[in-house]
């Protein structure tokens, strides 16, 4: 410890270690901006920047950005050298001591590295995902709208078909037809068996004791239609029968069919109506009024001759068989002697009048409407029945300013009654 006894200082040995040789070629291109700080307890620190295989000395001191302080990684230098001794490291200098002033390496990212690794990919992916979701949502919305539109079309068609069926068949019969159709679908083999003639199928038919049948025919229609176009003919019939249908619905009359210029309807079917004859008589009166109104309304477009058209109406009351004849274009029909008699009441009737049979007159008398009935002066001859006494039904009194004349047309002579005044109100019945 005595300085006088120390050997004299004869020289100082100084050597430089080029750490960039150790750091060179350890990273691939594109790995830029890695900061490496060498430091120990014996000397001040110094800093390098690694840019892929290249190394750059930044200067003395710890020069890493404090922004990345918590991201630093610290390792002992001798451990790294030992780990890389078997690798292709370019460092081949003297061994580094692990006990005398050992070096440590602190590794940090830099602004350069941050900018290289910044990316908009997450935003792009999020935007792309949102667009895909939006597109899928739009597709589903469009699909839903198309399905809803299709369902509306199918529903409207079903409603239209139902309306057509309802106009052709009574409600009870319509439900029977629907039920049978469902059974046919469920029992296809039974259906085939029926078609082959080996099975039985219950008929849709019933017998009704008290009914009144209405037959009406447009008098003079054959001559009038000969000078009209098909469009004009159907325009007239659709207008006329459309008004009849409205009146039938309002009165509770069931329309059976139209055949050419003939209109067939019935009361007491499909539901019993104790006052069936009264209902039908009032409907027949409505029909005569409608014919007058319609022929005058369309005269401007269809010609003045249209005003000469009249209606011949026949009524008969009695029992009737009604049902559906299945098959192609199956429809609800009436059968029996009452139907034939009602048809004869129309064919032998007088234009502008309602001719009724004795049976209908009896029902009207029983209902307290005998004042509606006027016996026909001459009896009519009906094939298969001989002479029959018939009656004219006159519900409303003839207006004072009406005129009655005998008209001769292609359908034979008939009375034609016209009136410029309104018909009597319902209370006049």
Coordinates of N, CA and C in Angstrom, one line a residue, residues 92-187:
X92 N -15.4 -12.4 -34.0 CA -14.3 -13.4 -33.6 C -13.2 -12.8 -32.8
X93 N -13.6 -11.8 -32.0 CA -12.7 -11.1 -31.1 C -12.4 -11.9 -29.9
X94 N -11.8 -11.1 -28.9 CA -11.4 -11.8 -27.6 C -12.7 -12.0 -26.8
X95 N -12.7 -13.0 -26.0 CA -13.8 -13.3 -25.2 C -14.2 -12.1 -24.2
X96 N -15.4 -12.0 -24.0 CA -15.9 -10.9 -23.1 C -16.1 -11.5 -21.7
X97 N -15.5 -10.8 -20.7 CA -15.6 -11.3 -19.3 C -17.0 -11.2 -18.8
X98 N -17.4 -12.1 -18.0 CA -18.7 -12.1 -17.4 C -18.6 -11.6 -15.9
X99 N -17.3 -11.3 -15.5 CA -17.1 -10.8 -14.1 C -16.5 -9.4 -14.0
X100 N -15.7 -9.1 -15.0 CA -15.1 -7.7 -14.9 C -15.8 -6.8 -15.9
X101 N -16.5 -5.9 -15.2 CA -17.2 -4.9 -16.0 C -18.1 -5.5 -17.1
X102 N -19.0 -6.4 -16.8 CA -19.8 -7.1 -17.8 C -20.7 -6.1 -18.5
X103 N -20.8 -6.3 -19.8 CA -21.7 -5.4 -20.6 C -23.1 -6.0 -20.6
X104 N -24.0 -5.1 -20.7 CA -25.4 -5.5 -21.0 C -25.9 -4.8 -22.2
X105 N -26.8 -5.5 -22.9 CA -27.5 -4.9 -24.1 C -28.9 -4.6 -23.8
X106 N -29.3 -3.4 -24.1 CA -30.7 -3.0 -24.0 C -31.2 -2.7 -25.4
X107 N -32.3 -3.4 -25.7 CA -32.8 -3.3 -27.1 C -34.2 -2.6 -27.1
X108 N -34.4 -1.6 -27.9 CA -35.6 -0.9 -28.0 C -36.0 -0.7 -29.4
X109 N -37.3 -0.5 -29.6 CA -37.8 -0.1 -31.0 C -37.6 1.4 -31.1
X110 N -37.8 1.9 -32.3 CA -37.6 3.4 -32.6 C -38.8 3.9 -33.4
X111 N -38.8 5.2 -33.6 CA -39.8 5.8 -34.4 C -39.8 5.2 -35.8
X112 N -38.6 5.0 -36.3 CA -38.5 4.4 -37.7 C -39.2 3.0 -37.7
X113 N -38.9 2.2 -36.7 CA -39.5 0.9 -36.7 C -41.1 1.0 -36.5
X114 N -41.5 1.9 -35.7 CA -42.9 2.1 -35.5 C -43.6 2.5 -36.8
X115 N -43.0 3.4 -37.6 CA -43.6 3.9 -38.8 C -43.6 2.7 -39.8
X116 N -42.6 1.9 -39.8 CA -42.5 0.8 -40.7 C -43.6 -0.3 -40.4
X117 N -44.0 -0.3 -39.2 CA -45.0 -1.4 -38.8 C -46.4 -0.8 -38.6
X118 N -46.5 0.5 -38.8 CA -47.9 1.0 -38.8 C -48.6 0.6 -40.0
X119 N -49.9 0.2 -39.9 CA -50.7 -0.3 -41.0 C -52.1 0.1 -40.9
X120 N -52.8 0.3 -42.0 CA -54.2 0.5 -42.0 C -55.0 -0.7 -42.2
X121 N -54.3 -1.9 -42.2 CA -55.0 -3.1 -42.5 C -56.2 -3.4 -41.6
X122 N -56.0 -3.2 -40.2 CA -57.2 -3.4 -39.4 C -58.4 -2.6 -39.8
X123 N -58.2 -1.3 -40.1 CA -59.3 -0.5 -40.6 C -59.9 -1.0 -41.9
X124 N -58.9 -1.4 -42.8 CA -59.4 -1.9 -44.1 C -60.2 -3.2 -43.9
X125 N -59.7 -4.0 -43.0 CA -60.4 -5.3 -42.7 C -61.8 -5.0 -42.1
X126 N -61.8 -4.0 -41.1 CA -63.0 -3.7 -40.5 C -64.0 -3.1 -41.5
X127 N -63.5 -2.2 -42.4 CA -64.3 -1.6 -43.4 C -64.9 -2.6 -44.3
X128 N -64.0 -3.6 -44.7 CA -64.4 -4.6 -45.6 C -65.5 -5.5 -45.0
X129 N -65.2 -5.8 -43.7 CA -66.2 -6.6 -43.0 C -67.6 -5.9 -42.9
X130 N -67.5 -4.6 -42.6 CA -68.7 -3.8 -42.6 C -69.4 -3.8 -43.9
X131 N -68.6 -3.7 -45.0 CA -69.3 -3.7 -46.4 C -69.9 -5.0 -46.7
X132 N -69.2 -6.1 -46.3 CA -69.7 -7.4 -46.6 C -71.0 -7.6 -45.8
X133 N -71.0 -7.2 -44.5 CA -72.2 -7.3 -43.7 C -73.4 -6.4 -44.3
X134 N -73.0 -5.2 -44.7 CA -74.0 -4.4 -45.3 C -74.6 -5.0 -46.6
X135 N -73.7 -5.6 -47.4 CA -74.1 -6.2 -48.7 C -75.0 -7.4 -48.4
X136 N -74.6 -8.2 -47.4 CA -75.4 -9.4 -47.0 C -76.8 -8.9 -46.5
X137 N -76.8 -7.9 -45.7 CA -78.0 -7.3 -45.1 C -78.9 -6.8 -46.3
X138 N -78.3 -6.1 -47.2 CA -79.1 -5.6 -48.4 C -79.7 -6.8 -49.2
X139 N -78.9 -7.8 -49.4 CA -79.3 -9.0 -50.1 C -80.5 -9.6 -49.4
X140 N -80.4 -9.8 -48.0 CA -81.5 -10.4 -47.3 C -82.7 -9.5 -47.3
X141 N -82.5 -8.2 -47.3 CA -83.7 -7.2 -47.3 C -84.4 -7.4 -48.7
X142 N -83.6 -7.4 -49.7 CA -84.2 -7.5 -51.1 C -84.9 -8.8 -51.2
X143 N -84.2 -9.9 -50.7 CA -84.8 -11.2 -50.8 C -86.1 -11.2 -50.0
X144 N -86.1 -10.6 -48.8 CA -87.3 -10.6 -48.0 C -88.4 -9.8 -48.7
X145 N -88.1 -8.7 -49.3 CA -89.0 -7.9 -50.1 C -89.6 -8.7 -51.2
X146 N -88.7 -9.4 -51.9 CA -89.2 -10.3 -53.0 C -90.1 -11.4 -52.6
X147 N -89.7 -12.0 -51.4 CA -90.6 -13.1 -50.9 C -91.9 -12.5 -50.4
X148 N -91.9 -11.3 -49.8 CA -93.1 -10.7 -49.3 C -94.0 -10.3 -50.5
X149 N -93.3 -9.8 -51.6 CA -94.1 -9.5 -52.8 C -94.7 -10.7 -53.4
X150 N -93.9 -11.8 -53.5 CA -94.4 -13.1 -54.0 C -95.6 -13.6 -53.2
X151 N -95.4 -13.5 -51.9 CA -96.5 -13.9 -51.0 C -97.8 -13.1 -51.2
X152 N -97.6 -11.7 -51.4 CA -98.7 -10.9 -51.7 C -99.4 -11.3 -53.0
X153 N -98.6 -11.6 -54.0 CA -99.2 -12.0 -55.3 C -100.0 -13.3 -55.1
X154 N -99.3 -14.3 -54.4 CA -100.0 -15.6 -54.2 C -101.3 -15.4 -53.4
X155 N -101.2 -14.5 -52.3 CA -102.4 -14.3 -51.5 C -103.5 -13.6 -52.3
X156 N -103.1 -12.6 -53.1 CA -104.1 -11.9 -54.0 C -104.7 -12.9 -54.9
X157 N -103.9 -13.8 -55.5 CA -104.4 -14.8 -56.4 C -105.3 -15.8 -55.7
X158 N -104.9 -16.1 -54.5 CA -105.8 -17.0 -53.7 C -107.1 -16.4 -53.3
X159 N -107.0 -15.1 -53.0 CA -108.2 -14.4 -52.6 C -109.1 -14.2 -53.9
X160 N -108.5 -13.9 -55.0 CA -109.3 -13.9 -56.3 C -109.9 -15.2 -56.6
X161 N -109.1 -16.3 -56.5 CA -109.6 -17.6 -56.7 C -110.8 -17.9 -55.7
X162 N -110.5 -17.5 -54.5 CA -111.6 -17.8 -53.5 C -112.9 -17.0 -53.8
X163 N -112.7 -15.8 -54.3 CA -113.9 -15.0 -54.6 C -114.6 -15.6 -55.8
X164 N -113.9 -16.2 -56.8 CA -114.5 -16.8 -57.9 C -115.3 -18.1 -57.4
X165 N -114.6 -18.8 -56.6 CA -115.2 -20.1 -56.0 C -116.5 -19.7 -55.2
X166 N -116.3 -18.6 -54.4 CA -117.5 -18.2 -53.6 C -118.7 -17.7 -54.5
X167 N -118.3 -17.1 -55.6 CA -119.4 -16.7 -56.5 C -120.1 -17.9 -57.2
X168 N -119.4 -19.0 -57.3 CA -119.9 -20.2 -58.0 C -120.6 -21.1 -57.1
X169 N -120.2 -21.2 -55.8 CA -120.7 -22.2 -54.9 C -121.1 -21.6 -53.6
X170 N -122.1 -22.2 -53.0 CA -122.5 -21.7 -51.6 C -121.3 -22.0 -50.7
X171 N -121.3 -21.2 -49.5 CA -120.2 -21.3 -48.6 C -120.0 -22.8 -48.1
X172 N -121.1 -23.4 -47.7 CA -121.1 -24.8 -47.2 C -120.5 -25.7 -48.3
X173 N -120.9 -25.6 -49.5 CA -120.4 -26.4 -50.6 C -118.9 -26.1 -50.8
X174 N -118.5 -24.9 -50.8 CA -117.1 -24.5 -51.0 C -116.2 -25.2 -50.0
X175 N -116.6 -25.2 -48.7 CA -115.8 -25.8 -47.7 C -115.7 -27.3 -47.9
X176 N -116.8 -27.9 -48.4 CA -116.8 -29.4 -48.7 C -115.8 -29.7 -49.8
X177 N -115.8 -28.8 -50.8 CA -114.9 -29.0 -51.9 C -113.4 -28.9 -51.5
X178 N -113.1 -27.9 -50.6 CA -111.8 -27.7 -50.1 C -111.4 -28.9 -49.3
X179 N -112.3 -29.4 -48.4 CA -112.0 -30.6 -47.6 C -111.7 -31.8 -48.4
X180 N -112.5 -32.0 -49.4 CA -112.3 -33.1 -50.3 C -110.9 -33.0 -51.1
X181 N -110.6 -31.8 -51.5 CA -109.3 -31.6 -52.2 C -108.1 -32.0 -51.3
X182 N -108.2 -31.6 -50.0 CA -107.2 -32.0 -49.0 C -107.1 -33.5 -48.8
X183 N -108.3 -34.1 -48.8 CA -108.3 -35.6 -48.6 C -107.7 -36.3 -49.8
X184 N -107.9 -35.7 -51.0 CA -107.4 -36.3 -52.2 C -105.9 -36.2 -52.2
X185 N -105.3 -35.1 -51.7 CA -103.9 -35.0 -51.7 C -103.3 -36.0 -50.7
X186 N -103.9 -36.2 -49.5 CA -103.4 -37.1 -48.5 C -103.6 -38.5 -48.9
X187 N -104.6 -38.8 -49.7 CA -104.9 -40.2 -50.1 C -104.9 -40.3 -51.6

